[in-house]
Tab-separated table of C-alpha atoms in Angstrom:
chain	number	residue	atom	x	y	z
A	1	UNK	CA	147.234	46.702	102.457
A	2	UNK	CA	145.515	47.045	98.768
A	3	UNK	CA	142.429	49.341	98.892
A	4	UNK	CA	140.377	47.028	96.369
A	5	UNK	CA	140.146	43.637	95.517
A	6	UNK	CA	139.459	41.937	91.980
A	7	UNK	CA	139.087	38.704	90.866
A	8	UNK	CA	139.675	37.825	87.021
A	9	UNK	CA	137.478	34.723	86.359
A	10	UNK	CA	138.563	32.817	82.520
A	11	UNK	CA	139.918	29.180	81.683
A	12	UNK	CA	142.770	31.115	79.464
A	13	UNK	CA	145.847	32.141	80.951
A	14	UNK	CA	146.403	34.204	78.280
A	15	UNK	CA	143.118	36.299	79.134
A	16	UNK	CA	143.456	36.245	82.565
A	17	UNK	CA	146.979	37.649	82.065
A	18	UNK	CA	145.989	40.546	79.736
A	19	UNK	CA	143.168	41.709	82.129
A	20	UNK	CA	145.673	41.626	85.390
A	21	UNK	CA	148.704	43.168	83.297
A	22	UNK	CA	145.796	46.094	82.592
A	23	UNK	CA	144.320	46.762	85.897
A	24	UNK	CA	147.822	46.354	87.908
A	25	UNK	CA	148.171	49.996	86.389
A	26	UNK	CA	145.282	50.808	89.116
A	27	UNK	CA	147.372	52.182	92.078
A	28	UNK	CA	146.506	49.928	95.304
A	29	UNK	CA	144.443	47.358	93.103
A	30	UNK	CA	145.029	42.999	94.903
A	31	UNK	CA	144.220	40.801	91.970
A	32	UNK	CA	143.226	37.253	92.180
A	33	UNK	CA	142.416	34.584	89.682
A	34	UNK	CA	140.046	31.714	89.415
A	35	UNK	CA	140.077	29.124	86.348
A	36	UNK	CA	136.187	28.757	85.801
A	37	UNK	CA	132.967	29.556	87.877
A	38	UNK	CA	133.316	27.250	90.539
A	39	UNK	CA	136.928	27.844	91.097
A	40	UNK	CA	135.296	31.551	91.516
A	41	UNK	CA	132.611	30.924	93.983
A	42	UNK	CA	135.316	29.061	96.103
A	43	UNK	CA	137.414	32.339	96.257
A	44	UNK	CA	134.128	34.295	96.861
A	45	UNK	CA	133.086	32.158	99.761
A	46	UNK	CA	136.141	33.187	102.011
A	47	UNK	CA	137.282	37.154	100.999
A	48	UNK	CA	135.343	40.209	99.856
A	49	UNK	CA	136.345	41.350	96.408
A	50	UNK	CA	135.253	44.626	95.082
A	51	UNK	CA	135.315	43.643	91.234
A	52	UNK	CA	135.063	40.529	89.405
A	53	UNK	CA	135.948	40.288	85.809
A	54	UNK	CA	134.268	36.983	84.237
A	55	UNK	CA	134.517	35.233	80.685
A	56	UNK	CA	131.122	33.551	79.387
A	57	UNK	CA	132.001	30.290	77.957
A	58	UNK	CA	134.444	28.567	80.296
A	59	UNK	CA	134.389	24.836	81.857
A	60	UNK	CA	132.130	23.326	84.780
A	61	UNK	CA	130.733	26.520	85.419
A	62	UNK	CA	130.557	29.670	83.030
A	63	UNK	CA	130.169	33.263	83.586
A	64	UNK	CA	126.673	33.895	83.445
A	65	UNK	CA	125.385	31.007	85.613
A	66	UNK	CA	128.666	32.769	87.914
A	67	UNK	CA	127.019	36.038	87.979
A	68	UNK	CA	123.479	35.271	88.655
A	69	UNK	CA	125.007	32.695	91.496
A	70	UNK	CA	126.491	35.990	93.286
A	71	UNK	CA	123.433	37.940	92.321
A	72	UNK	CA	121.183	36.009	94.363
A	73	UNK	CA	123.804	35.553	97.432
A	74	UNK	CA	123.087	38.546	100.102
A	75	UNK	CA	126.390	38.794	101.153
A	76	UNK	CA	127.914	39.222	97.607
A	77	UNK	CA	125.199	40.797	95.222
A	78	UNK	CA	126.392	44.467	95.669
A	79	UNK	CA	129.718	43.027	94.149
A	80	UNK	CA	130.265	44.926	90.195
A	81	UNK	CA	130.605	41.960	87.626
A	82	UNK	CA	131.948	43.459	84.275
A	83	UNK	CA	131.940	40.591	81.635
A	84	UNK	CA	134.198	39.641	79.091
A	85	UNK	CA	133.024	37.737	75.944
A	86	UNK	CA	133.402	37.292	71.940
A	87	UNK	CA	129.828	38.057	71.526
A	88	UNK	CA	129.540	42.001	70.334
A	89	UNK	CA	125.491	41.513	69.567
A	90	UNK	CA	123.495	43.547	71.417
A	91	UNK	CA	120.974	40.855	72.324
A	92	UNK	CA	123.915	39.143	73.993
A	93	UNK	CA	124.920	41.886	76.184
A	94	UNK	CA	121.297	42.971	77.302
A	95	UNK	CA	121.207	39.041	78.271
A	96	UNK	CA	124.354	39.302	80.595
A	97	UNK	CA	123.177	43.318	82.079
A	98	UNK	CA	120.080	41.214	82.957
A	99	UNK	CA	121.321	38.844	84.667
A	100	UNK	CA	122.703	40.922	86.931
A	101	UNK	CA	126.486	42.161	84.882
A	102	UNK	CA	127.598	45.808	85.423
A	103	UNK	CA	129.086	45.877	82.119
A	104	UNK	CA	130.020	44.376	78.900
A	105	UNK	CA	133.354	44.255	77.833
A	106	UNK	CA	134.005	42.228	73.853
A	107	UNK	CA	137.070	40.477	72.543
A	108	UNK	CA	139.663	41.363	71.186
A	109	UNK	CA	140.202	42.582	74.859
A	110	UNK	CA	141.648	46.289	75.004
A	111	UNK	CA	143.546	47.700	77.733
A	112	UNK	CA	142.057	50.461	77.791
A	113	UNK	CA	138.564	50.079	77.952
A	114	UNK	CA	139.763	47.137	80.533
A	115	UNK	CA	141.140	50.135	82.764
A	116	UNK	CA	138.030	52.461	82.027
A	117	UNK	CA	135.254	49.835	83.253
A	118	UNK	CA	137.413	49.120	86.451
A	119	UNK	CA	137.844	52.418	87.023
A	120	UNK	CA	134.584	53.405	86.907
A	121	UNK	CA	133.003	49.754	88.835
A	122	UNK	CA	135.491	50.603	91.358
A	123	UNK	CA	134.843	53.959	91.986
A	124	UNK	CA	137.848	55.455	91.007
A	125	UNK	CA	138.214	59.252	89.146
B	1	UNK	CA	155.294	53.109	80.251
B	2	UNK	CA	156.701	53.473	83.568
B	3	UNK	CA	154.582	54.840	86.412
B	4	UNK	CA	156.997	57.258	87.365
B	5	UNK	CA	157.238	59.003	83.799
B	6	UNK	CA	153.397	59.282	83.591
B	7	UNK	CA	153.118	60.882	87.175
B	8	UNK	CA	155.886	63.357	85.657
B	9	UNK	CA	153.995	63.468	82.394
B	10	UNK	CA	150.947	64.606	84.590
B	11	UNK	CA	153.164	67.188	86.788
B	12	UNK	CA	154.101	68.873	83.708
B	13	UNK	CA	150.829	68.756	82.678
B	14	UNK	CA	149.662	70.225	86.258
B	15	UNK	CA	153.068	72.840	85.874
B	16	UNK	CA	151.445	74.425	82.468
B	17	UNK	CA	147.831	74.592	83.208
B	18	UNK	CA	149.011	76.639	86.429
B	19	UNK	CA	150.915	78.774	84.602
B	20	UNK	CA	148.214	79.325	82.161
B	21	UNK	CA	146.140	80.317	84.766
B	22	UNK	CA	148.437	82.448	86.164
B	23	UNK	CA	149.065	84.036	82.295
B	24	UNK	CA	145.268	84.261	82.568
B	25	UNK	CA	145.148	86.336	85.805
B	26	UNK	CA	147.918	88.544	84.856
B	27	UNK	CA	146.188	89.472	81.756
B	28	UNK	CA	142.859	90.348	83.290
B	29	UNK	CA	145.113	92.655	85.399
B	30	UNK	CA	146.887	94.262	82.981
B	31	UNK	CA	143.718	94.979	81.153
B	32	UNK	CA	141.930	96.432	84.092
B	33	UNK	CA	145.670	99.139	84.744
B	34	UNK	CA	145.379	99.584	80.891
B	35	UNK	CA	141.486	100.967	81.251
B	36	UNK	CA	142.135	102.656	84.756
B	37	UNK	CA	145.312	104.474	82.765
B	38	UNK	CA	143.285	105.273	79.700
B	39	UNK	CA	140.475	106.914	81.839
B	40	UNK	CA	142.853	109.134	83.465
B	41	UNK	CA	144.688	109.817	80.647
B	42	UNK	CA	141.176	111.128	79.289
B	43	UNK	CA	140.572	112.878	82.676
B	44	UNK	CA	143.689	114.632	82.344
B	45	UNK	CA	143.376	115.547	78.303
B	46	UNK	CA	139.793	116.594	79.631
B	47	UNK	CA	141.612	118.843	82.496
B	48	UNK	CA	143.961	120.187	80.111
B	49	UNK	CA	141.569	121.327	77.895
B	50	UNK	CA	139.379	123.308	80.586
B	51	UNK	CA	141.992	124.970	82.336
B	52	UNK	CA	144.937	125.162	79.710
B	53	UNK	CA	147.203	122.323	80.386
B	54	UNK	CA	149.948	123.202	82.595
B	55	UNK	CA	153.509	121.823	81.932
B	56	UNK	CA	153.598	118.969	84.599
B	57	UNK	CA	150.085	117.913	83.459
B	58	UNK	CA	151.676	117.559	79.672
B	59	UNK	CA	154.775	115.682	80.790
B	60	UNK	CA	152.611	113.753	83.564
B	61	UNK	CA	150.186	112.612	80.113
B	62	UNK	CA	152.856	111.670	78.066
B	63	UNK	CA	154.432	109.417	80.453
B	64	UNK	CA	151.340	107.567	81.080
B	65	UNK	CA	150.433	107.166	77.299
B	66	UNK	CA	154.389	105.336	76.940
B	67	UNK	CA	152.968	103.520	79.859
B	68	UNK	CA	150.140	101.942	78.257
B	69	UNK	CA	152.205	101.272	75.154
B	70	UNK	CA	154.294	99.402	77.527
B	71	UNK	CA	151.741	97.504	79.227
B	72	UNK	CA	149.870	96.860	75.627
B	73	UNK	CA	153.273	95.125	74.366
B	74	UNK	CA	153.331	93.116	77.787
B	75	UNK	CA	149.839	91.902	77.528
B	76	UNK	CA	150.505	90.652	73.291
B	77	UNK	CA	153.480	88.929	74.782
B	78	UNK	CA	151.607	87.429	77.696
B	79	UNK	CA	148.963	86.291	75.271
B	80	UNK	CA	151.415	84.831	72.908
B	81	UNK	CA	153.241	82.918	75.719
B	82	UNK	CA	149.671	81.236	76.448
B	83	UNK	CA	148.733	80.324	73.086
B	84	UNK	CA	152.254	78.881	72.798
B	85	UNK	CA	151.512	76.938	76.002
B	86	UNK	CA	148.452	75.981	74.898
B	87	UNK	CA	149.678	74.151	71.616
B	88	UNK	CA	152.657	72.514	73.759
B	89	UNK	CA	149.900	71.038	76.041
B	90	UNK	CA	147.855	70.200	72.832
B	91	UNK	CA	151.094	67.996	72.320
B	92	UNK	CA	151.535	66.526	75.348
B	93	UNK	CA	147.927	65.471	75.595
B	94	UNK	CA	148.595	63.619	71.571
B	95	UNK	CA	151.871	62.207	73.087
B	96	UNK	CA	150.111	60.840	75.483
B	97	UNK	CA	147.406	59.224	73.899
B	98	UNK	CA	150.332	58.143	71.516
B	99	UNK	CA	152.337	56.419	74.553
B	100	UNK	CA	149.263	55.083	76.058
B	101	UNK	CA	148.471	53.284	72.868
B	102	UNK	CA	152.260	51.870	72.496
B	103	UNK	CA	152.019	50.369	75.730
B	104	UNK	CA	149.517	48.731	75.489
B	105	UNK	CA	150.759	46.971	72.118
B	106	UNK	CA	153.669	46.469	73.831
B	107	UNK	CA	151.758	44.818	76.745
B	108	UNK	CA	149.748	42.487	74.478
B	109	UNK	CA	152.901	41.620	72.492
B	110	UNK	CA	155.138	40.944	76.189
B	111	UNK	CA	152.166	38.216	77.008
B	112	UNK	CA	151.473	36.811	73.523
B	113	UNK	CA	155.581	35.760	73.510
B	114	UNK	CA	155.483	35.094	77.266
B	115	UNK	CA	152.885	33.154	76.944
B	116	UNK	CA	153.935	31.005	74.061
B	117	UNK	CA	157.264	30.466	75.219
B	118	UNK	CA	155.713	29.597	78.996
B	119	UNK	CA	155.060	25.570	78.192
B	120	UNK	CA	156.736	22.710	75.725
B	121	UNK	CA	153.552	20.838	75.529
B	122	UNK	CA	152.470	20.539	71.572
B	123	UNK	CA	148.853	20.412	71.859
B	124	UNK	CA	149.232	23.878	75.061
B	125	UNK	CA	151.537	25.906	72.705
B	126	UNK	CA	148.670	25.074	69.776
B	127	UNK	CA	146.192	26.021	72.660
B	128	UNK	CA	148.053	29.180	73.005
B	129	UNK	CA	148.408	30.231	69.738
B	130	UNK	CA	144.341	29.730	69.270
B	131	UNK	CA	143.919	31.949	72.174
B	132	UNK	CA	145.972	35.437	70.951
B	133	UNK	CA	144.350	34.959	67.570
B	134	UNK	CA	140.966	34.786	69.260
B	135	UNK	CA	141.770	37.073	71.973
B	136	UNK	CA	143.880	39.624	70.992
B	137	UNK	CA	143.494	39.751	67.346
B	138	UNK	CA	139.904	39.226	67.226
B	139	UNK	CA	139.494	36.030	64.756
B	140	UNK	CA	136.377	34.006	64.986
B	141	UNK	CA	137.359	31.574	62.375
B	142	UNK	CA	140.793	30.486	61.738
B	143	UNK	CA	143.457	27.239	61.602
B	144	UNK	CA	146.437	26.358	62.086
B	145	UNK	CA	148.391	24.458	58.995
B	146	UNK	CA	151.858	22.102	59.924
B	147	UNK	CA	153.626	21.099	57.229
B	148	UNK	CA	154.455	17.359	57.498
B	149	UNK	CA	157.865	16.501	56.827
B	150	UNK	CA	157.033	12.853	55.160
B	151	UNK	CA	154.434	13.839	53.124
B	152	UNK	CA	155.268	17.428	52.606
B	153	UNK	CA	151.758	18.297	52.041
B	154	UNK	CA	150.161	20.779	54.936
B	155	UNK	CA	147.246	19.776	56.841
B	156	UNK	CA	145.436	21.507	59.524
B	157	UNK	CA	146.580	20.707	63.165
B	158	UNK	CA	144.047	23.519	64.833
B	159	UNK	CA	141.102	25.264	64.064
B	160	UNK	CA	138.251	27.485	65.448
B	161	UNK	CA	134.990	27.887	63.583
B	162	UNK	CA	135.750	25.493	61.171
B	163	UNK	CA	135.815	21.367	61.306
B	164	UNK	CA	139.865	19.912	60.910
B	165	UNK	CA	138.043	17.480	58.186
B	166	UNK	CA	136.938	20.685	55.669
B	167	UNK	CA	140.537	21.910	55.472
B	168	UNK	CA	142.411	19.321	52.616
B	169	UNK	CA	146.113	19.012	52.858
B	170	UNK	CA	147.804	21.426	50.584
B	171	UNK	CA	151.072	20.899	48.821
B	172	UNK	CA	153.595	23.985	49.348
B	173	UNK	CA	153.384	26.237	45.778
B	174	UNK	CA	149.949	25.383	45.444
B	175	UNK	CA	147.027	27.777	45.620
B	176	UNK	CA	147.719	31.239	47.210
B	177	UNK	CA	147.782	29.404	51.048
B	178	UNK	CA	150.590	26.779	49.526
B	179	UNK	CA	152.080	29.915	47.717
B	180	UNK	CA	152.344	31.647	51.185
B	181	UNK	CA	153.976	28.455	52.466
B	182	UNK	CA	156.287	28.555	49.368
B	183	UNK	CA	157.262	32.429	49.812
B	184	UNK	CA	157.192	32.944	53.544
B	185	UNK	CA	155.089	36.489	52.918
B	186	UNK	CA	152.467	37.446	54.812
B	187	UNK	CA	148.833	38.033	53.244
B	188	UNK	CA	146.503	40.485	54.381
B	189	UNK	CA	142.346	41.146	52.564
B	190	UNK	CA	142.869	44.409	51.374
B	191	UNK	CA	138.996	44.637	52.904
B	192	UNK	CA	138.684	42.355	55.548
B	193	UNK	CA	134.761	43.873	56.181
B	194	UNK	CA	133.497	43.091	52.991
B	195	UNK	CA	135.589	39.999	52.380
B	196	UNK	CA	133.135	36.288	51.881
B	197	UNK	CA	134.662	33.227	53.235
B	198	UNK	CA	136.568	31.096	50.694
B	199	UNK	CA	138.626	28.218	52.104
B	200	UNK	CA	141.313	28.745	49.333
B	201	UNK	CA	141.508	32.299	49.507
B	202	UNK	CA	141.681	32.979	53.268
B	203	UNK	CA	141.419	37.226	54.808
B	204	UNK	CA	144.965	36.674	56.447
B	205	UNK	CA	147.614	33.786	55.761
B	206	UNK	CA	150.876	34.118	57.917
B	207	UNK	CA	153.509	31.457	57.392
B	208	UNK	CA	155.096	30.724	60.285
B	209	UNK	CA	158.500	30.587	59.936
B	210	UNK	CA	162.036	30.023	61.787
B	211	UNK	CA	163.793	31.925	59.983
B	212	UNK	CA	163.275	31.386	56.518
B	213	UNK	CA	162.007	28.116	56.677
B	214	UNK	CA	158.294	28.062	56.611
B	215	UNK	CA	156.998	24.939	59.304
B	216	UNK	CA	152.841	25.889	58.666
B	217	UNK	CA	150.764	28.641	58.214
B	218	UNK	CA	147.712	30.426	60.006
B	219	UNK	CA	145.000	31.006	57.971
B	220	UNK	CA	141.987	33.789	59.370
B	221	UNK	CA	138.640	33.395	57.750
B	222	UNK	CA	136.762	35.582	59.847
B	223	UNK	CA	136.563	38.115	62.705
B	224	UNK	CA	134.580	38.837	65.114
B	225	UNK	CA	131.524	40.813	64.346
B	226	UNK	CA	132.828	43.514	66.381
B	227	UNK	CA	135.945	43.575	64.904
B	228	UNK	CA	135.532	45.672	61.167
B	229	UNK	CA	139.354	46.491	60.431
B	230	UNK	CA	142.991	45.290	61.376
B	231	UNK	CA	144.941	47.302	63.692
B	232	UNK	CA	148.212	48.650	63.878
B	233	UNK	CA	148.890	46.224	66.810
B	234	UNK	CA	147.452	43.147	65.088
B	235	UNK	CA	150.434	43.255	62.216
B	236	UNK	CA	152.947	43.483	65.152
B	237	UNK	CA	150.902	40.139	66.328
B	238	UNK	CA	150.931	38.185	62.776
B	239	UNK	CA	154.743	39.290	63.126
B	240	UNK	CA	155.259	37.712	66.371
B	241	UNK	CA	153.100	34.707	65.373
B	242	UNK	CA	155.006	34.004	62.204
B	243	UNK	CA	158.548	33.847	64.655
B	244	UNK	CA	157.839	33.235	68.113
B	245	UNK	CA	154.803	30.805	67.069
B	246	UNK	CA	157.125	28.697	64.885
B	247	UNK	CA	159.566	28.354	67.402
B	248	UNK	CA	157.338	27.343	70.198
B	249	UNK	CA	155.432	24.325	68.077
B	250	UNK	CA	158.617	23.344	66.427
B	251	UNK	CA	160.642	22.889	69.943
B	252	UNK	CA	157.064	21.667	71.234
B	253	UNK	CA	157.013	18.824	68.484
B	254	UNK	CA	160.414	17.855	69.075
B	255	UNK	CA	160.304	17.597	72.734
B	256	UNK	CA	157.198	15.633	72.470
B	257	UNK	CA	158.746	13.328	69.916
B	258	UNK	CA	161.770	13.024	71.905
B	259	UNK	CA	159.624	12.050	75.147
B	260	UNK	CA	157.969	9.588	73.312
B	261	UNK	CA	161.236	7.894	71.695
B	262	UNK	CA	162.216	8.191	75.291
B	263	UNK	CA	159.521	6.260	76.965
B	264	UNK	CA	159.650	4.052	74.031
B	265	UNK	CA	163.463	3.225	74.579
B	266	UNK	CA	162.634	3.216	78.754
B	267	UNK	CA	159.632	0.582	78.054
B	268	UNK	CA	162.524	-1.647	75.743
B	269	UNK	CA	165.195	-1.725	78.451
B	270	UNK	CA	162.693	-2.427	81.344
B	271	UNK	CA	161.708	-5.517	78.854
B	272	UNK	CA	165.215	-6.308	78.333
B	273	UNK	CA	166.229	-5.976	82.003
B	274	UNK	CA	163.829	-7.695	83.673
């Protein structure tokens, strides 16, 4: 039985890959993905996840409109959202910690600082 | 890395900072015997010289001054052994940063080729190579040039940033991207931070090649804002693009080609044969 739950929300493959082949070195660590934002809120609806990693531009539904959907649901809004996105401005990333994201991860994605923001959304020393 | 050799990594790790404590805690020790020693030494000098130092008393003084000469030389040893143990843990933390940094190349490059290799679909494996040079190299703008085998001129079958229409074909040998198609190098800004956008003169050009035959080239005009400087890992990725890349659109085109010949042929004997 894993301890925690994550859920790696982008339209790539390739993405989703590199975050799950980063945070599969978390001992104990379930990992689910979802193909867009409303592939997402499907997953959320039925299991509790204790992370969600989410891209910003993605098709039918992208990641901000995602997070401030699970902000406003009760039974979900505790859940850490770290997102992922090309944007490294600083107005962009105050936009997505406003709406409601626990942190701010920018492309090129690095393992490393992939591990380091689950680590610390999830808890774990 | 494998789990198993970074749990021993960190038992080592866990071995040599107890033993430095214990170094530590030994020490303190031995300095606490050498000033209890030294103050009875200076009790018994003190002795000797009130009552005139009997012959026991002597012999009893000189054995305890060769002990604290002993104990002196223990305690430089001890504190030699934990500087030494120190620097090997200095080591071991580098290594690991090292190893840490390795494997994760090594992770990016396993899914880049996995990836590429996962689908024969033309316009996916295209797809795929637009999303390692936006995802794990970091490119904002960039295209991808096929050379066409009828009118051996190259034209632009990709691009992010940048329309298809503002890239003109370009005949191999001319200008520096046609010279990269010509001499299957790879060409790197030497200042990719300060470098201005020129559609001719590109930051990166990588020919992509099987093996020496150059099929197109992937031309980087900018990177993300974030991204000031080319990493280690993202030469190992222009290295994999120029092979693997080639490889995957060439056997892409060709299957697709083939699949279309073949559902031309099918639609010809379903005409014939009905």
């Amino acid at each position: 039985m894993p301890d925690k739950r994550i859920l790696i929300v982008d339209d790539s493959p390739t993405m989703r890959q590199l975050i799950a082949f980063a945070v599969k070195r978390l001992p104990g660590v379930e990992i689910l993905e979802a193909s867009d934002g409303v592939d997402a809120l499907k997953k959320l609806a039925g299991e509790r996840f204790d992370l969600i990693f989410t891209d910003i531009n993605m098709p039918v539904m992208d990641g901000l409109k995602l997070v401030s959907l699970v902000r406003s649901d009760p039974a979900m809004k505790a859940t850490p959202i770290a997102i992922i996105s090309t944007e490294g401005a600083a107005e962009d990333r105050e936009r997505a910690l406003a709406l409601g994201a626990n942190d701010y991860i920018t492309k090129p994605i690095q393992a490393a600082r992939v591990l380091t923001v689950a680590r610390e959304l999830l808890g774990i020393s | 890395m494998a789990m198993d050799d970074e749990k021993g990594m960190y038992s080592r790790a866990e071995e040599f900072l107890q033993m430095f404590k214990k170094g530590a805690e030994f020490s303190q020790e031995l300095m606490k015997e050498n000033e209890r020693l030294r103050y009875r030494v200076f009790q018994l000098e003190e002795e000797a010289r009130g009552i005139g130092a009997p012959a026991p008393v002597l012999e009893e003084n000189r054995l305890l001054a060769a002990r604290i000469d002993e104990l002196e030389r223990e305690k430089e040893e001890i504190l030699q052994r934990i500087r030494q143990i120190e620097a090997e843990n200095n080591d071991f933390a580098t290594r690991y940063v090292e190893i840490e940094e390795e494997n994760n190349s090594l992770a990016n490059l396993y899914i880049a080729s996995y990836q590429l290799h996962s689908t024969l679909d033309f316009r996916e494996v295209l797809q795929i190579v637009s999303e390692i040079i936006i995802n794990l190299i970091g490119a904002e703008e960039f295209a991808v040039l096929l050379l066409d085998e009828r009118t051996s001129l190259l034209s632009a079958v990709a691009a992010e940033g940048i329309a298809l229409g503002e890239l003109p074909p370009i005949r191999p040998g001319e200008g520096m991207i046609g010279s990269i198609a010509r001499t299957g190098e790879n060409y790197f800004a030497a200042d990719p931070a300060n470098y201005l956008r020129d559609l001719e003169q590109p930051m990166v050009c990588i020919p992509l090649k099987i093996k020496e035959h150059v099929i197109g080239v992937i031309v980087i005009y900018r990177l993300f804002i974030q991204k000031t400087s080319f990493a280690q890992v993202d030469f190992e990725l222009f290295t994999l693009l120029a092979g693997h890349a080639a490889t995957a659109i060439f056997s892409s085109r060709l299957y697709s080609d083939s699949e279309r010949k073949l559902s031309t042929m099918q639609g010809f004997i379903n005409l014939l044969t009905r």
